[in-house]
Amino acid sequence: MSSEQMQRKLRQYGADMAGISSRFDDDYDFYAFCLATFFEDNNFARLAQAIEAQDIRAGFEAAHALKGISANLGLTPFSSAVSELAEALRLPVAEDIQPKYQRFMQQLEALSQLREQE
């Protein structure tokens, strides 16, 4: 995918373009590498397993890690969804996790569109 295509997809997704430009010094090839690495992060699997097992602590740790990485990548909609989930999991007795997890999964699906080649 060309740099222009990547930027167009990021804008359509609602990414923080100014932040990305600043953090990555307009190097969209490096950004694409970091984004691909993000999709391979083991915290996605850890979070899914923790939600299934109702392991609040492990879920919080995985969500918190994904929140930080996605914020640094300027993935604002995803970062917002995972932040909501992390905050719900921060509580000793987490409530309303499933709706927040569903929003997280919806944003993950939208985010995965950035990976597809045109």
mmCIF file of N, CA and C in Angstrom:
data_model
loop_
_atom_site.group_PDB
_atom_site.id
_atom_site.type_symbol
_atom_site.label_atom_id
_atom_site.label_comp_id
_atom_site.label_asym_id
_atom_site.label_seq_id
_atom_site.Cartn_x
_atom_site.Cartn_y
_atom_site.Cartn_z
ATOM 1 N N MET A 1 0.861 -1.171 0.000
ATOM 2 C CA MET A 1 0.000 0.000 0.000
ATOM 3 C C MET A 1 0.906 1.232 0.000
ATOM 4 N N SER A 2 0.555 2.187 -0.808
ATOM 5 C CA SER A 2 1.361 3.397 -0.881
ATOM 6 C C SER A 2 1.131 4.276 0.354
ATOM 7 N N SER A 3 2.028 5.201 0.557
ATOM 8 C CA SER A 3 1.917 6.139 1.677
ATOM 9 C C SER A 3 0.615 6.938 1.594
ATOM 10 N N GLU A 4 0.258 7.342 0.393
ATOM 11 C CA GLU A 4 -0.974 8.118 0.199
ATOM 12 C C GLU A 4 -2.209 7.279 0.521
ATOM 13 N N GLN A 5 -2.185 6.019 0.112
ATOM 14 C CA GLN A 5 -3.309 5.128 0.416
ATOM 15 C C GLN A 5 -3.425 4.908 1.923
ATOM 16 N N MET A 6 -2.281 4.716 2.577
ATOM 17 C CA MET A 6 -2.268 4.517 4.026
ATOM 18 C C MET A 6 -2.846 5.751 4.723
ATOM 19 N N GLN A 7 -2.407 6.921 4.319
ATOM 20 C CA GLN A 7 -2.902 8.148 4.940
ATOM 21 C C GLN A 7 -4.395 8.322 4.718
ATOM 22 N N ARG A 8 -4.868 8.001 3.512
ATOM 23 C CA ARG A 8 -6.297 8.120 3.226
ATOM 24 C C ARG A 8 -7.101 7.172 4.115
ATOM 25 N N LYS A 9 -6.628 5.934 4.247
ATOM 26 C CA LYS A 9 -7.334 4.965 5.091
ATOM 27 C C LYS A 9 -7.321 5.400 6.551
ATOM 28 N N LEU A 10 -6.202 5.923 7.003
ATOM 29 C CA LEU A 10 -6.113 6.393 8.387
ATOM 30 C C LEU A 10 -7.078 7.551 8.636
ATOM 31 N N ARG A 11 -7.145 8.482 7.693
ATOM 32 C CA ARG A 11 -8.087 9.617 7.837
ATOM 33 C C ARG A 11 -9.519 9.106 7.877
ATOM 34 N N GLN A 12 -9.855 8.184 6.973
ATOM 35 C CA GLN A 12 -11.211 7.623 6.934
ATOM 36 C C GLN A 12 -11.543 6.910 8.240
ATOM 37 N N TYR A 13 -10.558 6.276 8.812
ATOM 38 C CA TYR A 13 -10.763 5.554 10.068
ATOM 39 C C TYR A 13 -10.957 6.510 11.242
ATOM 40 N N GLY A 14 -10.422 7.712 11.147
ATOM 41 C CA GLY A 14 -10.533 8.682 12.242
ATOM 42 C C GLY A 14 -9.280 8.751 13.089
ATOM 43 N N ALA A 15 -8.161 8.323 12.513
ATOM 44 C CA ALA A 15 -6.893 8.340 13.247
ATOM 45 C C ALA A 15 -6.422 9.773 13.489
ATOM 46 N N ASP A 16 -5.583 9.913 14.476
ATOM 47 C CA ASP A 16 -4.979 11.204 14.836
ATOM 48 C C ASP A 16 -3.815 11.470 13.881
ATOM 49 N N MET A 17 -4.116 12.067 12.742
ATOM 50 C CA MET A 17 -3.108 12.263 11.705
ATOM 51 C C MET A 17 -1.982 13.190 12.150
ATOM 52 N N ALA A 18 -2.298 14.235 12.889
ATOM 53 C CA ALA A 18 -1.253 15.146 13.371
ATOM 54 C C ALA A 18 -0.314 14.413 14.322
ATOM 55 N N GLY A 19 -0.875 13.611 15.210
ATOM 56 C CA GLY A 19 -0.057 12.844 16.141
ATOM 57 C C GLY A 19 0.812 11.819 15.433
ATOM 58 N N ILE A 20 0.226 11.140 14.461
ATOM 59 C CA ILE A 20 0.987 10.148 13.695
ATOM 60 C C ILE A 20 2.135 10.831 12.962
ATOM 61 N N SER A 21 1.830 11.925 12.308
ATOM 62 C CA SER A 21 2.848 12.659 11.560
ATOM 63 C C SER A 21 3.997 13.085 12.469
ATOM 64 N N SER A 22 3.645 13.569 13.632
ATOM 65 C CA SER A 22 4.656 14.027 14.584
ATOM 66 C C SER A 22 5.472 12.859 15.155
ATOM 67 N N ARG A 23 4.788 11.834 15.618
ATOM 68 C CA ARG A 23 5.482 10.703 16.250
ATOM 69 C C ARG A 23 6.344 9.910 15.280
ATOM 70 N N PHE A 24 5.865 9.783 14.041
ATOM 71 C CA PHE A 24 6.559 8.950 13.068
ATOM 72 C C PHE A 24 7.300 9.771 12.017
ATOM 73 N N ASP A 25 7.365 11.067 12.209
ATOM 74 C CA ASP A 25 8.115 11.966 11.326
ATOM 75 C C ASP A 25 7.734 11.740 9.857
ATOM 76 N N ASP A 26 6.443 11.569 9.629
ATOM 77 C CA ASP A 26 5.888 11.343 8.285
ATOM 78 C C ASP A 26 6.461 10.114 7.572
ATOM 79 N N ASP A 27 6.998 9.184 8.322
ATOM 80 C CA ASP A 27 7.541 7.953 7.737
ATOM 81 C C ASP A 27 6.443 6.883 7.781
ATOM 82 N N TYR A 28 5.610 6.862 6.738
ATOM 83 C CA TYR A 28 4.471 5.954 6.731
ATOM 84 C C TYR A 28 4.869 4.510 6.444
ATOM 85 N N ASP A 29 6.044 4.302 5.891
ATOM 86 C CA ASP A 29 6.528 2.922 5.749
ATOM 87 C C ASP A 29 6.823 2.343 7.132
ATOM 88 N N PHE A 30 7.488 3.130 7.966
ATOM 89 C CA PHE A 30 7.768 2.686 9.330
ATOM 90 C C PHE A 30 6.465 2.540 10.115
ATOM 91 N N TYR A 31 5.536 3.480 9.909
ATOM 92 C CA TYR A 31 4.235 3.398 10.580
ATOM 93 C C TYR A 31 3.534 2.089 10.191
ATOM 94 N N ALA A 32 3.547 1.747 8.892
ATOM 95 C CA ALA A 32 2.894 0.518 8.427
ATOM 96 C C ALA A 32 3.532 -0.702 9.092
ATOM 97 N N PHE A 33 4.843 -0.682 9.260
ATOM 98 C CA PHE A 33 5.539 -1.772 9.949
ATOM 99 C C PHE A 33 5.063 -1.864 11.399
ATOM 100 N N CYS A 34 4.992 -0.716 12.081
ATOM 101 C CA CYS A 34 4.545 -0.705 13.484
ATOM 102 C C CYS A 34 3.096 -1.162 13.607
ATOM 103 N N LEU A 35 2.256 -0.758 12.673
ATOM 104 C CA LEU A 35 0.855 -1.169 12.681
ATOM 105 C C LEU A 35 0.745 -2.686 12.483
ATOM 106 N N ALA A 36 1.522 -3.234 11.562
ATOM 107 C CA ALA A 36 1.508 -4.684 11.336
ATOM 108 C C ALA A 36 1.970 -5.415 12.587
ATOM 109 N N THR A 37 2.965 -4.881 13.248
ATOM 110 C CA THR A 37 3.460 -5.479 14.491
ATOM 111 C C THR A 37 2.382 -5.421 15.574
ATOM 112 N N PHE A 38 1.649 -4.318 15.619
ATOM 113 C CA PHE A 38 0.562 -4.156 16.589
ATOM 114 C C PHE A 38 -0.475 -5.264 16.428
ATOM 115 N N PHE A 39 -0.838 -5.574 15.185
ATOM 116 C CA PHE A 39 -1.844 -6.609 14.948
ATOM 117 C C PHE A 39 -1.376 -7.987 15.412
ATOM 118 N N GLU A 40 -0.078 -8.171 15.554
ATOM 119 C CA GLU A 40 0.467 -9.448 16.005
ATOM 120 C C GLU A 40 0.667 -9.495 17.520
ATOM 121 N N ASP A 41 0.342 -8.419 18.218
ATOM 122 C CA ASP A 41 0.573 -8.348 19.662
ATOM 123 C C ASP A 41 -0.210 -9.449 20.382
ATOM 124 N N ASN A 42 0.445 -10.122 21.309
ATOM 125 C CA ASN A 42 -0.198 -11.229 22.019
ATOM 126 C C ASN A 42 -1.260 -10.767 23.013
ATOM 127 N N ASN A 43 -1.362 -9.476 23.257
ATOM 128 C CA ASN A 43 -2.382 -8.986 24.186
ATOM 129 C C ASN A 43 -3.795 -9.117 23.630
ATOM 130 N N PHE A 44 -3.947 -9.226 22.323
ATOM 131 C CA PHE A 44 -5.276 -9.488 21.763
ATOM 132 C C PHE A 44 -5.776 -10.853 22.241
ATOM 133 N N ALA A 45 -4.926 -11.856 22.131
ATOM 134 C CA ALA A 45 -5.305 -13.205 22.578
ATOM 135 C C ALA A 45 -5.452 -13.246 24.096
ATOM 136 N N ARG A 46 -4.549 -12.586 24.804
ATOM 137 C CA ARG A 46 -4.632 -12.562 26.270
ATOM 138 C C ARG A 46 -5.945 -11.936 26.721
ATOM 139 N N LEU A 47 -6.361 -10.867 26.055
ATOM 140 C CA LEU A 47 -7.606 -10.201 26.427
ATOM 141 C C LEU A 47 -8.802 -11.115 26.168
ATOM 142 N N ALA A 48 -8.838 -11.741 25.016
ATOM 143 C CA ALA A 48 -9.952 -12.640 24.692
ATOM 144 C C ALA A 48 -10.031 -13.789 25.699
ATOM 145 N N GLN A 49 -8.892 -14.362 26.037
ATOM 146 C CA GLN A 49 -8.867 -15.454 27.010
ATOM 147 C C GLN A 49 -9.315 -14.971 28.385
ATOM 148 N N ALA A 50 -8.873 -13.786 28.779
ATOM 149 C CA ALA A 50 -9.243 -13.255 30.095
ATOM 150 C C ALA A 50 -10.741 -12.960 30.165
ATOM 151 N N ILE A 51 -11.298 -12.413 29.100
ATOM 152 C CA ILE A 51 -12.739 -12.130 29.078
ATOM 153 C C ILE A 51 -13.513 -13.437 29.189
ATOM 154 N N GLU A 52 -13.093 -14.429 28.434
ATOM 155 C CA GLU A 52 -13.777 -15.727 28.468
ATOM 156 C C GLU A 52 -13.697 -16.357 29.856
ATOM 157 N N ALA A 53 -12.540 -16.245 30.488
ATOM 158 C CA ALA A 53 -12.337 -16.842 31.813
ATOM 159 C C ALA A 53 -12.800 -15.942 32.947
ATOM 160 N N GLN A 54 -13.268 -14.756 32.609
ATOM 161 C CA GLN A 54 -13.680 -13.750 33.594
ATOM 162 C C GLN A 54 -12.538 -13.428 34.558
ATOM 163 N N ASP A 55 -11.334 -13.368 34.018
ATOM 164 C CA ASP A 55 -10.138 -13.004 34.773
ATOM 165 C C ASP A 55 -9.932 -11.497 34.624
ATOM 166 N N ILE A 56 -10.482 -10.757 35.564
ATOM 167 C CA ILE A 56 -10.505 -9.306 35.473
ATOM 168 C C ILE A 56 -9.100 -8.713 35.460
ATOM 169 N N ARG A 57 -8.239 -9.205 36.313
ATOM 170 C CA ARG A 57 -6.880 -8.655 36.388
ATOM 171 C C ARG A 57 -6.115 -8.851 35.071
ATOM 172 N N ALA A 58 -6.136 -10.071 34.550
ATOM 173 C CA ALA A 58 -5.442 -10.347 33.287
ATOM 174 C C ALA A 58 -6.067 -9.551 32.148
ATOM 175 N N GLY A 59 -7.384 -9.427 32.167
ATOM 176 C CA GLY A 59 -8.071 -8.630 31.150
ATOM 177 C C GLY A 59 -7.656 -7.178 31.204
ATOM 178 N N PHE A 60 -7.576 -6.641 32.413
ATOM 179 C CA PHE A 60 -7.145 -5.252 32.567
ATOM 180 C C PHE A 60 -5.729 -5.063 32.038
ATOM 181 N N GLU A 61 -4.820 -5.961 32.398
ATOM 182 C CA GLU A 61 -3.432 -5.825 31.968
ATOM 183 C C GLU A 61 -3.319 -5.840 30.440
ATOM 184 N N ALA A 62 -4.029 -6.751 29.791
ATOM 185 C CA ALA A 62 -3.987 -6.834 28.328
ATOM 186 C C ALA A 62 -4.627 -5.604 27.693
ATOM 187 N N ALA A 63 -5.784 -5.194 28.199
ATOM 188 C CA ALA A 63 -6.468 -4.017 27.649
ATOM 189 C C ALA A 63 -5.630 -2.763 27.851
ATOM 190 N N HIS A 64 -5.022 -2.643 29.014
ATOM 191 C CA HIS A 64 -4.195 -1.467 29.306
ATOM 192 C C HIS A 64 -2.997 -1.393 28.350
ATOM 193 N N ALA A 65 -2.377 -2.518 28.071
ATOM 194 C CA ALA A 65 -1.250 -2.548 27.130
ATOM 195 C C ALA A 65 -1.708 -2.136 25.729
ATOM 196 N N LEU A 66 -2.845 -2.678 25.279
ATOM 197 C CA LEU A 66 -3.367 -2.333 23.954
ATOM 198 C C LEU A 66 -3.758 -0.863 23.879
ATOM 199 N N LYS A 67 -4.244 -0.345 24.982
ATOM 200 C CA LYS A 67 -4.610 1.079 25.031
ATOM 201 C C LYS A 67 -3.386 1.952 24.773
ATOM 202 N N GLY A 68 -2.295 1.657 25.449
ATOM 203 C CA GLY A 68 -1.088 2.457 25.286
ATOM 204 C C GLY A 68 -0.513 2.381 23.889
ATOM 205 N N ILE A 69 -0.451 1.177 23.356
ATOM 206 C CA ILE A 69 0.109 1.004 22.013
ATOM 207 C C ILE A 69 -0.766 1.708 20.980
ATOM 208 N N SER A 70 -2.075 1.507 21.075
ATOM 209 C CA SER A 70 -2.971 2.106 20.084
ATOM 210 C C SER A 70 -2.976 3.625 20.177
ATOM 211 N N ALA A 71 -2.825 4.167 21.370
ATOM 212 C CA ALA A 71 -2.748 5.620 21.518
ATOM 213 C C ALA A 71 -1.482 6.142 20.845
ATOM 214 N N ASN A 72 -0.370 5.445 21.033
ATOM 215 C CA ASN A 72 0.880 5.856 20.391
ATOM 216 C C ASN A 72 0.804 5.745 18.875
ATOM 217 N N LEU A 73 -0.013 4.833 18.379
ATOM 218 C CA LEU A 73 -0.200 4.697 16.938
ATOM 219 C C LEU A 73 -1.252 5.662 16.396
ATOM 220 N N GLY A 74 -1.875 6.439 17.261
ATOM 221 C CA GLY A 74 -2.858 7.422 16.823
ATOM 222 C C GLY A 74 -4.179 6.819 16.376
ATOM 223 N N LEU A 75 -4.479 5.619 16.833
ATOM 224 C CA LEU A 75 -5.694 4.913 16.436
ATOM 225 C C LEU A 75 -6.841 5.303 17.371
ATOM 226 N N THR A 76 -7.267 6.526 17.268
ATOM 227 C CA THR A 76 -8.185 7.150 18.220
ATOM 228 C C THR A 76 -9.467 6.349 18.477
ATOM 229 N N PRO A 77 -10.215 5.932 17.460
ATOM 230 C CA PRO A 77 -11.448 5.187 17.760
ATOM 231 C C PRO A 77 -11.186 3.876 18.513
ATOM 232 N N PHE A 78 -10.153 3.148 18.104
ATOM 233 C CA PHE A 78 -9.821 1.897 18.788
ATOM 234 C C PHE A 78 -9.331 2.183 20.201
ATOM 235 N N SER A 79 -8.460 3.156 20.327
ATOM 236 C CA SER A 79 -7.903 3.515 21.632
ATOM 237 C C SER A 79 -9.014 3.911 22.605
ATOM 238 N N SER A 80 -10.002 4.619 22.111
ATOM 239 C CA SER A 80 -11.140 5.021 22.949
ATOM 240 C C SER A 80 -11.919 3.796 23.435
ATOM 241 N N ALA A 81 -12.174 2.855 22.527
ATOM 242 C CA ALA A 81 -12.932 1.646 22.892
ATOM 243 C C ALA A 81 -12.154 0.782 23.882
ATOM 244 N N VAL A 82 -10.864 0.588 23.653
ATOM 245 C CA VAL A 82 -10.081 -0.250 24.554
ATOM 246 C C VAL A 82 -9.855 0.456 25.887
ATOM 247 N N SER A 83 -9.823 1.781 25.871
ATOM 248 C CA SER A 83 -9.692 2.545 27.115
ATOM 249 C C SER A 83 -10.933 2.360 27.986
ATOM 250 N N GLU A 84 -12.098 2.411 27.368
ATOM 251 C CA GLU A 84 -13.358 2.173 28.092
ATOM 252 C C GLU A 84 -13.359 0.784 28.733
ATOM 253 N N LEU A 85 -12.908 -0.191 27.966
ATOM 254 C CA LEU A 85 -12.857 -1.561 28.466
ATOM 255 C C LEU A 85 -11.855 -1.674 29.611
ATOM 256 N N ALA A 86 -10.690 -1.083 29.453
ATOM 257 C CA ALA A 86 -9.666 -1.136 30.506
ATOM 258 C C ALA A 86 -10.181 -0.497 31.790
ATOM 259 N N GLU A 87 -10.872 0.616 31.670
ATOM 260 C CA GLU A 87 -11.397 1.284 32.866
ATOM 261 C C GLU A 87 -12.446 0.416 33.558
ATOM 262 N N ALA A 88 -13.266 -0.277 32.786
ATOM 263 C CA ALA A 88 -14.263 -1.174 33.391
ATOM 264 C C ALA A 88 -13.569 -2.338 34.089
ATOM 265 N N LEU A 89 -12.464 -2.806 33.518
ATOM 266 C CA LEU A 89 -11.736 -3.928 34.098
ATOM 267 C C LEU A 89 -10.845 -3.512 35.262
ATOM 268 N N ARG A 90 -10.646 -2.228 35.431
ATOM 269 C CA ARG A 90 -9.806 -1.725 36.525
ATOM 270 C C ARG A 90 -10.487 -1.939 37.883
ATOM 271 N N LEU A 91 -11.800 -1.965 37.883
ATOM 272 C CA LEU A 91 -12.557 -2.106 39.122
ATOM 273 C C LEU A 91 -12.450 -3.527 39.667
ATOM 274 N N PRO A 92 -12.449 -3.692 40.985
ATOM 275 C CA PRO A 92 -12.351 -5.040 41.570
ATOM 276 C C PRO A 92 -13.473 -5.968 41.105
ATOM 277 N N VAL A 93 -14.660 -5.415 40.966
ATOM 278 C CA VAL A 93 -15.794 -6.177 40.449
ATOM 279 C C VAL A 93 -16.248 -5.465 39.182
ATOM 280 N N ALA A 94 -15.806 -5.964 38.072
ATOM 281 C CA ALA A 94 -16.095 -5.312 36.797
ATOM 282 C C ALA A 94 -17.561 -5.512 36.420
ATOM 283 N N GLU A 95 -18.160 -4.434 35.955
ATOM 284 C CA GLU A 95 -19.558 -4.469 35.511
ATOM 285 C C GLU A 95 -19.629 -3.995 34.069
ATOM 286 N N ASP A 96 -20.640 -4.443 33.379
ATOM 287 C CA ASP A 96 -20.876 -4.022 32.000
ATOM 288 C C ASP A 96 -19.685 -4.290 31.087
ATOM 289 N N ILE A 97 -19.003 -5.384 31.308
ATOM 290 C CA ILE A 97 -17.835 -5.694 30.486
ATOM 291 C C ILE A 97 -18.250 -6.123 29.079
ATOM 292 N N GLN A 98 -19.275 -6.945 28.959
ATOM 293 C CA GLN A 98 -19.636 -7.479 27.645
ATOM 294 C C GLN A 98 -19.967 -6.384 26.621
ATOM 295 N N PRO A 99 -20.772 -5.375 26.955
ATOM 296 C CA PRO A 99 -21.020 -4.323 25.955
ATOM 297 C C PRO A 99 -19.739 -3.575 25.565
ATOM 298 N N LYS A 100 -18.873 -3.366 26.525
ATOM 299 C CA LYS A 100 -17.601 -2.684 26.241
ATOM 300 C C LYS A 100 -16.689 -3.581 25.413
ATOM 301 N N TYR A 101 -16.711 -4.874 25.691
ATOM 302 C CA TYR A 101 -15.920 -5.806 24.907
ATOM 303 C C TYR A 101 -16.455 -5.884 23.474
ATOM 304 N N GLN A 102 -17.766 -5.845 23.316
ATOM 305 C CA GLN A 102 -18.359 -5.862 21.976
ATOM 306 C C GLN A 102 -17.958 -4.615 21.189
ATOM 307 N N ARG A 103 -17.950 -3.459 21.849
ATOM 308 C CA ARG A 103 -17.509 -2.222 21.183
ATOM 309 C C ARG A 103 -16.043 -2.342 20.784
ATOM 310 N N PHE A 104 -15.226 -2.901 21.674
ATOM 311 C CA PHE A 104 -13.818 -3.153 21.379
ATOM 312 C C PHE A 104 -13.694 -4.020 20.124
ATOM 313 N N MET A 105 -14.464 -5.102 20.058
ATOM 314 C CA MET A 105 -14.396 -6.007 18.916
ATOM 315 C C MET A 105 -14.859 -5.321 17.628
ATOM 316 N N GLN A 106 -15.868 -4.466 17.725
ATOM 317 C CA GLN A 106 -16.326 -3.722 16.549
ATOM 318 C C GLN A 106 -15.225 -2.784 16.054
ATOM 319 N N GLN A 107 -14.561 -2.123 16.974
ATOM 320 C CA GLN A 107 -13.472 -1.234 16.581
ATOM 321 C C GLN A 107 -12.291 -2.027 16.025
ATOM 322 N N LEU A 108 -12.042 -3.193 16.565
ATOM 323 C CA LEU A 108 -10.972 -4.042 16.040
ATOM 324 C C LEU A 108 -11.288 -4.441 14.604
ATOM 325 N N GLU A 109 -12.533 -4.761 14.336
ATOM 326 C CA GLU A 109 -12.945 -5.109 12.978
ATOM 327 C C GLU A 109 -12.752 -3.910 12.044
ATOM 328 N N ALA A 110 -13.163 -2.733 12.482
ATOM 329 C CA ALA A 110 -12.979 -1.531 11.660
ATOM 330 C C ALA A 110 -11.498 -1.259 11.437
ATOM 331 N N LEU A 111 -10.720 -1.432 12.469
ATOM 332 C CA LEU A 111 -9.284 -1.211 12.386
ATOM 333 C C LEU A 111 -8.623 -2.201 11.430
ATOM 334 N N SER A 112 -9.124 -3.414 11.393
ATOM 335 C CA SER A 112 -8.523 -4.437 10.525
ATOM 336 C C SER A 112 -8.653 -4.056 9.045
ATOM 337 N N GLN A 113 -9.552 -3.159 8.732
ATOM 338 C CA GLN A 113 -9.696 -2.697 7.348
ATOM 339 C C GLN A 113 -8.437 -1.957 6.888
ATOM 340 N N LEU A 114 -7.663 -1.431 7.819
ATOM 341 C CA LEU A 114 -6.423 -0.744 7.460
ATOM 342 C C LEU A 114 -5.389 -1.724 6.908
ATOM 343 N N ARG A 115 -5.529 -2.975 7.259
ATOM 344 C CA ARG A 115 -4.563 -3.989 6.826
ATOM 345 C C ARG A 115 -4.791 -4.435 5.393
ATOM 346 N N GLU A 116 -5.997 -4.300 4.932
ATOM 347 C CA GLU A 116 -6.336 -4.813 3.613
ATOM 348 C C GLU A 116 -5.711 -3.957 2.521
ATOM 349 N N GLN A 117 -5.184 -4.620 1.530
ATOM 350 C CA GLN A 117 -4.600 -3.938 0.372
ATOM 351 C C GLN A 117 -5.717 -3.485 -0.566
ATOM 352 N N GLU A 118 -5.440 -2.398 -1.246
ATOM 353 C CA GLU A 118 -6.415 -1.924 -2.234
ATOM 354 C C GLU A 118 -6.094 -2.457 -3.597
#
